[in-house]
Amino acid sequence: MKKLLITALIGCMLLVQAAALPEMGALHAKSAALYAANGQMLYEFNADEQLQPASVTKIMTMLLAMEALERGEVTLDTMITGSEYACSMGGTQIWLEPGEQLSLNDMLKAIAVGSANDCAVAVAEHLAGTEAAFVERMNTRAAELGCTGTQFINANGLDGIGQKTMTTARDLALISCELLKHPKILDYTGIWMDTVRGGKFGLANTNKMLKSYQGLTGLKTGYISEAGFCISASAERDGLSIVAVVMAAPTKEDRMADATALLNYGFANFAVYTPPADVLRPVPVKLGKTDTVQPAMESSSLVIEKAKAAELETTLDLPETLTAPVEQGQTIGELTVSSGGETVLRVPLTAAEAVEAKGIGSLFLDFWGGMLGG
């Protein structure tokens, strides 16, 4: 394996003030988590305690809806019908009438902006046939994302008879990060006020931080008396996208204060770093139909502590040569980012394209060409 060392001087973009992260300070909530949108954990407080998320549950409902949209199973114009059951939810709702139809676009708007419990169940029933089948999908998807403390019981976060949804701040952060991979959802979670039913029913966003916090993009608030005040708040500044999860805050004001403190901490202490792509030189390939393969980074940008970013060393660990066949996406090396001798990040390097092996005929011609050329 060959190793190349590149020193990246970040300069005035990042200010180095300390060798270690400062203290977060006390929070009001029982649990909290701060994650970069790429899934990197930036800060956690009691993040594995199982608590009730209330309507923050709907981030999973919206995630499954966006994934179905991306797969082409529905469109934003697909009409969703309110069943007797969906219309019986209670709590925050838009008062769907049994048999009433709204487009998926309006349903998503009602869920994201107005936290409509009836619409969340109507969408669940449309996508999976029944809410129970949809809940199975919710729990399966949570497990796929690495959520270890989550058990959904419905699509909206209300308590059931003898049941309640339980999750953790860490798990909600992971689900939120996955939802942010679908930027279209921000067209809904970032709405302050809007209407459905052709302008006849007004919606006001339950996430009041949209008006008070610079760069806020979403995502979802939640409250029931047993759960307390919860939020998954996403924000972006200077290319850095982060998610702050607050669970079981005593009051609305405490929820907002904690989310603000978490987001401020993230933007003050972390920044986006993009490893220099021009150092990824092609790797020679033996016995291939093409002579080289281009390494690619699985993640084009990473999040690092500002205090460690004054002088970064990027080390490439790549083979001298590869032997065909090489599959597209095959791991062929690693990029390591370090600062002051400490490894900050490791990034797998993969083959950007496939390289097929030469056939016997081509190898025979190459052999004779080499002989004659000699």
Short mmCIF file of C-alpha atoms in Angstrom, two decimals:
data_model
loop_
_atom_site.label_atom_id
_atom_site.label_comp_id
_atom_site.label_asym_id
_atom_site.label_seq_id
_atom_site.Cartn_x
_atom_site.Cartn_y
_atom_site.Cartn_z
CA MET A 1 0.00 0.00 0.00
CA LYS A 2 1.22 3.50 -0.69
CA LYS A 3 0.59 6.44 1.57
CA LEU A 4 0.45 10.09 0.52
CA LEU A 5 0.51 12.90 3.08
CA ILE A 6 -1.16 16.21 2.35
CA THR A 7 -1.22 19.04 4.88
CA ALA A 8 -4.37 21.12 4.59
CA LEU A 9 -4.10 24.60 6.09
CA ILE A 10 -7.58 25.87 6.75
CA GLY A 11 -6.48 29.42 7.56
CA CYS A 12 -8.96 32.06 8.51
CA MET A 13 -11.99 29.89 7.73
CA LEU A 14 -11.67 28.15 11.09
CA LEU A 15 -10.60 29.81 14.32
CA VAL A 16 -8.60 27.79 16.82
CA GLN A 17 -9.34 28.84 20.36
CA ALA A 18 -8.82 25.80 22.54
CA ALA A 19 -7.45 22.29 22.53
CA ALA A 20 -10.69 20.76 23.78
CA LEU A 21 -14.38 21.38 23.37
CA PRO A 22 -15.90 23.70 25.97
CA GLU A 23 -18.61 22.53 28.34
CA MET A 24 -22.17 22.56 27.02
CA GLY A 25 -23.70 23.82 30.24
CA ALA A 26 -26.79 22.58 32.05
CA LEU A 27 -29.91 21.68 30.06
CA HIS A 28 -33.50 21.63 31.29
CA ALA A 29 -34.50 18.48 29.40
CA LYS A 30 -34.08 14.89 30.59
CA SER A 31 -32.28 13.91 27.40
CA ALA A 32 -30.64 15.56 24.39
CA ALA A 33 -28.50 14.85 21.36
CA LEU A 34 -26.69 16.95 18.77
CA TYR A 35 -25.78 15.34 15.46
CA ALA A 36 -24.39 16.52 12.16
CA ALA A 37 -26.78 15.78 9.32
CA ASN A 38 -24.30 13.22 7.98
CA GLY A 39 -24.87 11.13 11.11
CA GLN A 40 -21.82 12.18 13.13
CA MET A 41 -22.49 12.52 16.85
CA LEU A 42 -21.40 15.91 18.16
CA TYR A 43 -22.86 15.90 21.70
CA GLU A 44 -25.10 13.69 23.80
CA PHE A 45 -26.73 14.05 27.20
CA ASN A 46 -28.45 10.99 28.66
CA ALA A 47 -29.18 10.16 25.02
CA ASP A 48 -30.06 6.48 25.49
CA GLU A 49 -32.83 6.93 28.07
CA GLN A 50 -36.13 5.70 26.67
CA LEU A 51 -38.71 8.47 26.73
CA GLN A 52 -41.89 9.36 24.88
CA PRO A 53 -41.41 11.49 21.75
CA ALA A 54 -45.03 12.61 21.34
CA SER A 55 -45.49 14.11 17.85
CA VAL A 56 -41.78 13.99 17.05
CA THR A 57 -42.82 10.42 16.11
CA LYS A 58 -44.00 11.97 12.85
CA ILE A 59 -40.43 12.35 11.57
CA MET A 60 -40.51 8.59 10.91
CA THR A 61 -43.93 8.85 9.28
CA MET A 62 -42.60 11.60 7.03
CA LEU A 63 -39.43 9.61 6.29
CA LEU A 64 -41.40 6.59 5.07
CA ALA A 65 -43.62 8.88 3.00
CA MET A 66 -40.61 10.56 1.38
CA GLU A 67 -39.01 7.19 0.65
CA ALA A 68 -42.23 5.96 -0.95
CA LEU A 69 -42.32 9.16 -2.99
CA GLU A 70 -38.74 8.63 -4.12
CA ARG A 71 -39.47 5.03 -5.13
CA GLY A 72 -42.37 6.23 -7.27
CA GLU A 73 -45.05 4.44 -5.24
CA VAL A 74 -46.90 7.73 -4.82
CA THR A 75 -46.68 11.27 -6.16
CA LEU A 76 -47.40 14.56 -4.45
CA ASP A 77 -50.68 14.61 -6.39
CA THR A 78 -51.78 11.19 -5.13
CA MET A 79 -55.11 11.56 -3.35
CA ILE A 80 -55.27 10.20 0.20
CA THR A 81 -58.64 9.27 1.71
CA GLY A 82 -59.47 9.78 5.36
CA SER A 83 -60.89 6.59 6.91
CA GLU A 84 -63.29 6.47 9.85
CA TYR A 85 -60.36 5.39 12.00
CA ALA A 86 -57.97 8.11 10.80
CA CYS A 87 -60.61 10.75 11.39
CA SER A 88 -61.13 9.59 15.00
CA MET A 89 -57.62 10.42 16.24
CA GLY A 90 -58.22 13.56 18.26
CA GLY A 91 -55.46 15.85 19.49
CA THR A 92 -53.99 18.21 16.93
CA GLN A 93 -55.72 17.61 13.59
CA ILE A 94 -57.33 19.26 10.60
CA TRP A 95 -60.68 17.56 11.27
CA LEU A 96 -60.68 15.20 8.32
CA GLU A 97 -64.12 13.91 7.44
CA PRO A 98 -64.51 10.19 6.67
CA GLY A 99 -64.15 9.78 2.93
CA GLU A 100 -62.56 13.22 2.48
CA GLN A 101 -59.61 13.25 0.11
CA LEU A 102 -56.54 15.47 0.12
CA SER A 103 -53.38 15.24 -1.98
CA LEU A 104 -50.24 13.80 -0.45
CA ASN A 105 -48.80 17.30 -0.81
CA ASP A 106 -51.50 18.74 1.46
CA MET A 107 -51.28 15.79 3.83
CA LEU A 108 -47.52 16.30 4.27
CA LYS A 109 -48.09 20.00 4.79
CA ALA A 110 -50.69 19.28 7.48
CA ILE A 111 -48.38 16.77 9.21
CA ALA A 112 -45.22 18.88 9.11
CA VAL A 113 -46.78 22.28 9.82
CA GLY A 114 -49.92 21.53 11.83
CA SER A 115 -48.86 18.18 13.37
CA ALA A 116 -52.13 16.68 12.15
CA ASN A 117 -52.69 13.30 13.81
CA ASP A 118 -55.54 12.38 11.47
CA CYS A 119 -53.44 13.04 8.37
CA ALA A 120 -50.50 11.02 9.72
CA VAL A 121 -52.74 7.97 10.09
CA ALA A 122 -54.41 8.53 6.70
CA VAL A 123 -51.00 8.59 4.99
CA ALA A 124 -49.92 5.49 6.93
CA GLU A 125 -53.03 3.59 5.83
CA HIS A 126 -52.57 4.62 2.22
CA LEU A 127 -48.92 3.54 2.11
CA ALA A 128 -49.26 0.23 3.95
CA GLY A 129 -52.94 -0.72 3.87
CA THR A 130 -53.38 -0.43 7.63
CA GLU A 131 -51.75 1.63 10.33
CA ALA A 132 -50.58 -1.57 12.02
CA ALA A 133 -48.72 -2.63 8.86
CA PHE A 134 -47.22 0.84 8.61
CA VAL A 135 -46.03 0.66 12.22
CA GLU A 136 -44.22 -2.58 11.37
CA ARG A 137 -42.43 -0.66 8.62
CA MET A 138 -41.61 2.13 11.07
CA ASN A 139 -39.99 -0.26 13.52
CA THR A 140 -38.15 -2.16 10.80
CA ARG A 141 -36.79 1.07 9.36
CA ALA A 142 -35.72 2.26 12.80
CA ALA A 143 -33.76 -0.96 13.33
CA GLU A 144 -32.12 -0.53 9.92
CA LEU A 145 -30.94 2.93 10.95
CA GLY A 146 -29.30 1.58 14.09
CA CYS A 147 -31.99 2.68 16.54
CA THR A 148 -31.74 0.45 19.60
CA GLY A 149 -34.23 2.03 22.00
CA THR A 150 -37.24 2.66 19.78
CA GLN A 151 -40.65 1.01 19.63
CA PHE A 152 -43.35 2.80 17.66
CA ILE A 153 -47.02 1.94 18.29
CA ASN A 154 -48.66 4.30 15.79
CA ALA A 155 -47.96 6.90 13.12
CA ASN A 156 -48.62 10.04 15.18
CA GLY A 157 -47.19 9.64 18.70
CA LEU A 158 -50.43 9.60 20.68
CA ASP A 159 -50.71 7.14 23.56
CA GLY A 160 -52.53 3.90 22.82
CA ILE A 161 -54.64 1.80 25.15
CA GLY A 162 -52.05 0.45 27.55
CA GLN A 163 -49.29 1.32 25.07
CA LYS A 164 -47.03 4.24 24.31
CA THR A 165 -44.27 4.94 21.82
CA MET A 166 -40.82 4.92 23.38
CA THR A 167 -37.58 6.11 21.85
CA THR A 168 -34.34 7.92 22.69
CA ALA A 169 -32.74 11.23 21.78
CA ARG A 170 -30.01 9.35 19.94
CA ASP A 171 -32.52 7.36 17.88
CA LEU A 172 -34.55 10.45 16.99
CA ALA A 173 -31.34 12.13 15.84
CA LEU A 174 -30.53 9.19 13.57
CA ILE A 175 -34.04 9.22 12.07
CA SER A 176 -33.87 12.99 11.62
CA CYS A 177 -30.54 12.73 9.80
CA GLU A 178 -32.04 10.15 7.46
CA LEU A 179 -35.04 12.38 6.80
CA LEU A 180 -32.70 15.25 5.89
CA LYS A 181 -31.38 13.12 3.03
CA HIS A 182 -34.68 14.04 1.36
CA PRO A 183 -34.34 17.83 0.97
CA LYS A 184 -37.90 18.09 -0.34
CA ILE A 185 -39.14 17.64 3.23
CA LEU A 186 -37.69 21.05 4.11
CA ASP A 187 -40.25 22.59 1.75
CA TYR A 188 -42.80 21.50 4.35
CA THR A 189 -40.99 21.70 7.70
CA GLY A 190 -39.81 25.24 6.91
CA ILE A 191 -43.32 26.60 6.30
CA TRP A 192 -44.42 29.18 8.87
CA MET A 193 -48.07 29.55 7.82
CA ASP A 194 -50.09 28.04 4.99
CA THR A 195 -53.46 26.55 4.15
CA VAL A 196 -55.07 23.34 2.90
CA ARG A 197 -58.50 22.62 1.41
CA GLY A 198 -58.02 25.32 -1.19
CA GLY A 199 -57.28 27.99 1.39
CA LYS A 200 -60.22 27.16 3.66
CA PHE A 201 -58.18 25.71 6.56
CA GLY A 202 -55.22 27.58 8.01
CA LEU A 203 -52.04 26.00 9.34
CA ALA A 204 -49.51 27.56 11.71
CA ASN A 205 -46.24 25.79 12.41
CA THR A 206 -45.86 24.39 15.90
CA ASN A 207 -42.10 24.97 15.62
CA LYS A 208 -41.81 28.59 16.73
CA MET A 209 -38.00 28.47 16.40
CA LEU A 210 -38.51 29.04 12.68
CA LYS A 211 -38.99 32.71 13.53
CA SER A 212 -36.43 32.97 16.32
CA TYR A 213 -33.39 30.98 15.20
CA GLN A 214 -31.22 31.92 12.21
CA GLY A 215 -30.88 29.09 9.73
CA LEU A 216 -33.57 26.83 11.19
CA THR A 217 -35.03 24.46 8.58
CA GLY A 218 -37.33 22.16 10.63
CA LEU A 219 -38.08 19.52 11.73
CA LYS A 220 -40.79 18.64 14.30
CA THR A 221 -42.07 19.49 17.77
CA GLY A 222 -44.03 17.26 20.12
CA TYR A 223 -45.97 17.47 23.37
CA ILE A 224 -48.24 15.34 25.47
CA SER A 225 -48.40 15.68 29.24
CA GLU A 226 -46.52 12.45 29.99
CA ALA A 227 -43.81 13.12 27.38
CA GLY A 228 -43.17 16.76 28.19
CA PHE A 229 -41.97 19.15 25.49
CA CYS A 230 -39.86 17.57 22.74
CA ILE A 231 -38.27 18.74 19.52
CA SER A 232 -36.02 17.66 16.71
CA ALA A 233 -34.66 20.95 15.37
CA SER A 234 -32.57 21.13 12.21
CA ALA A 235 -30.55 24.15 11.12
CA GLU A 236 -27.90 25.05 8.57
CA ARG A 237 -25.24 27.75 8.52
CA ASP A 238 -22.12 28.08 6.34
CA GLY A 239 -22.71 24.68 4.82
CA LEU A 240 -22.96 22.91 8.19
CA SER A 241 -26.27 21.12 8.74
CA ILE A 242 -27.01 19.87 12.26
CA VAL A 243 -29.88 18.39 14.26
CA ALA A 244 -30.64 19.07 17.93
CA VAL A 245 -32.99 16.69 19.74
CA VAL A 246 -34.53 17.67 23.08
CA MET A 247 -36.76 15.27 25.04
CA ALA A 248 -38.92 15.82 28.11
CA ALA A 249 -38.28 19.52 28.66
CA PRO A 250 -40.53 20.94 31.41
CA THR A 251 -41.92 23.86 29.39
CA LYS A 252 -42.08 25.21 25.83
CA GLU A 253 -39.59 27.88 26.81
CA ASP A 254 -37.18 25.28 28.20
CA ARG A 255 -37.49 23.24 25.00
CA MET A 256 -36.62 26.25 22.89
CA ALA A 257 -33.77 27.28 25.20
CA ASP A 258 -32.22 23.80 25.13
CA ALA A 259 -32.52 23.43 21.37
CA THR A 260 -31.01 26.88 20.91
CA ALA A 261 -28.12 26.04 23.25
CA LEU A 262 -27.41 22.79 21.39
CA LEU A 263 -27.49 24.41 17.96
CA ASN A 264 -25.32 27.32 19.13
CA TYR A 265 -22.84 24.83 20.56
CA GLY A 266 -22.72 23.00 17.24
CA PHE A 267 -22.14 26.06 15.11
CA ALA A 268 -19.59 27.53 17.55
CA ASN A 269 -17.45 24.42 17.79
CA PHE A 270 -17.77 22.48 14.53
CA ALA A 271 -17.27 23.15 10.85
CA VAL A 272 -17.48 21.35 7.53
CA TYR A 273 -14.21 20.07 6.15
CA THR A 274 -13.92 18.78 2.60
CA PRO A 275 -10.81 16.65 2.01
CA PRO A 276 -8.89 17.76 -1.11
CA ALA A 277 -10.33 15.65 -3.91
CA ASP A 278 -7.43 16.46 -6.24
CA VAL A 279 -5.17 14.13 -4.23
CA LEU A 280 -7.21 11.11 -5.28
CA ARG A 281 -5.02 9.96 -8.13
CA PRO A 282 -6.10 7.05 -10.36
CA VAL A 283 -4.87 3.61 -9.29
CA PRO A 284 -3.35 1.35 -12.01
CA VAL A 285 -5.35 -1.81 -12.76
CA LYS A 286 -3.69 -4.99 -14.02
CA LEU A 287 -5.43 -7.19 -16.59
CA GLY A 288 -8.31 -4.74 -16.94
CA LYS A 289 -10.12 -3.40 -20.00
CA THR A 290 -9.13 0.04 -18.72
CA ASP A 291 -5.74 0.81 -17.26
CA THR A 292 -6.79 2.72 -14.12
CA VAL A 293 -9.65 3.25 -11.68
CA GLN A 294 -10.50 6.51 -9.94
CA PRO A 295 -10.86 6.43 -6.12
CA ALA A 296 -13.89 8.22 -4.70
CA MET A 297 -14.88 9.30 -1.20
CA GLU A 298 -18.14 7.92 0.18
CA SER A 299 -18.67 11.27 1.89
CA SER A 300 -17.52 14.43 0.17
CA SER A 301 -17.62 16.58 3.31
CA LEU A 302 -17.03 15.83 6.97
CA VAL A 303 -17.63 17.61 10.25
CA ILE A 304 -14.70 18.32 12.55
CA GLU A 305 -13.99 20.29 15.68
CA LYS A 306 -12.82 23.80 14.86
CA ALA A 307 -10.14 23.51 17.53
CA LYS A 308 -8.53 20.65 15.60
CA ALA A 309 -8.75 22.25 12.19
CA ALA A 310 -5.86 24.74 12.14
CA GLU A 311 -3.58 22.24 10.46
CA LEU A 312 -4.94 18.96 9.18
CA GLU A 313 -3.00 16.09 7.70
CA THR A 314 -4.75 13.94 5.13
CA THR A 315 -3.23 10.52 4.57
CA LEU A 316 -4.21 8.31 1.64
CA ASP A 317 -3.81 4.56 2.00
CA LEU A 318 -4.15 3.07 -1.49
CA PRO A 319 -2.65 0.03 -3.22
CA GLU A 320 0.13 0.41 -5.79
CA THR A 321 -2.04 -1.54 -8.22
CA LEU A 322 -5.32 -3.44 -8.38
CA THR A 323 -6.14 -6.53 -10.40
CA ALA A 324 -9.29 -6.69 -12.53
CA PRO A 325 -12.16 -7.20 -12.15
CA VAL A 326 -12.87 -4.19 -9.94
CA GLU A 327 -16.49 -3.56 -8.92
CA GLN A 328 -17.98 -0.08 -8.79
CA GLY A 329 -18.24 0.90 -5.11
CA GLN A 330 -15.64 -1.66 -4.05
CA THR A 331 -13.54 -0.44 -1.11
CA ILE A 332 -9.99 0.05 -2.34
CA GLY A 333 -8.42 2.19 0.39
CA GLU A 334 -8.89 4.72 3.11
CA LEU A 335 -8.44 8.43 3.69
CA THR A 336 -7.42 9.41 7.22
CA VAL A 337 -7.66 12.95 8.56
CA SER A 338 -5.53 13.71 11.62
CA SER A 339 -4.55 16.75 13.67
CA GLY A 340 -1.61 16.90 16.05
CA GLY A 341 -1.03 13.18 15.71
CA GLU A 342 -4.64 12.37 16.64
CA THR A 343 -6.92 10.72 14.10
CA VAL A 344 -9.95 12.91 13.55
CA LEU A 345 -11.76 10.99 10.81
CA ARG A 346 -11.45 7.89 8.64
CA VAL A 347 -13.16 7.81 5.25
CA PRO A 348 -13.39 4.70 3.04
CA LEU A 349 -12.25 5.15 -0.56
CA THR A 350 -14.16 3.22 -3.20
CA ALA A 351 -13.85 2.56 -6.91
CA ALA A 352 -15.75 5.23 -8.82
CA GLU A 353 -16.40 2.87 -11.71
CA ALA A 354 -16.16 -0.82 -12.56
CA VAL A 355 -13.21 -2.25 -14.47
CA GLU A 356 -13.88 -5.50 -16.30
CA ALA A 357 -11.17 -8.11 -16.69
CA LYS A 358 -9.75 -8.67 -20.18
CA GLY A 359 -10.80 -11.81 -22.00
CA ILE A 360 -8.40 -14.54 -23.03
CA GLY A 361 -8.30 -13.18 -26.57
CA SER A 362 -7.27 -9.72 -25.42
CA LEU A 363 -4.64 -11.15 -23.11
CA PHE A 364 -3.27 -13.26 -25.99
CA LEU A 365 -3.02 -10.21 -28.25
CA ASP A 366 -1.36 -8.22 -25.46
CA PHE A 367 1.16 -11.04 -25.02
CA TRP A 368 2.09 -11.19 -28.69
CA GLY A 369 2.10 -7.43 -28.97
CA GLY A 370 4.58 -7.33 -26.15
CA MET A 371 6.73 -10.04 -27.75
CA LEU A 372 6.77 -8.37 -31.15
CA GLY A 373 7.34 -4.98 -29.65
CA GLY A 374 10.32 -6.38 -27.74
#
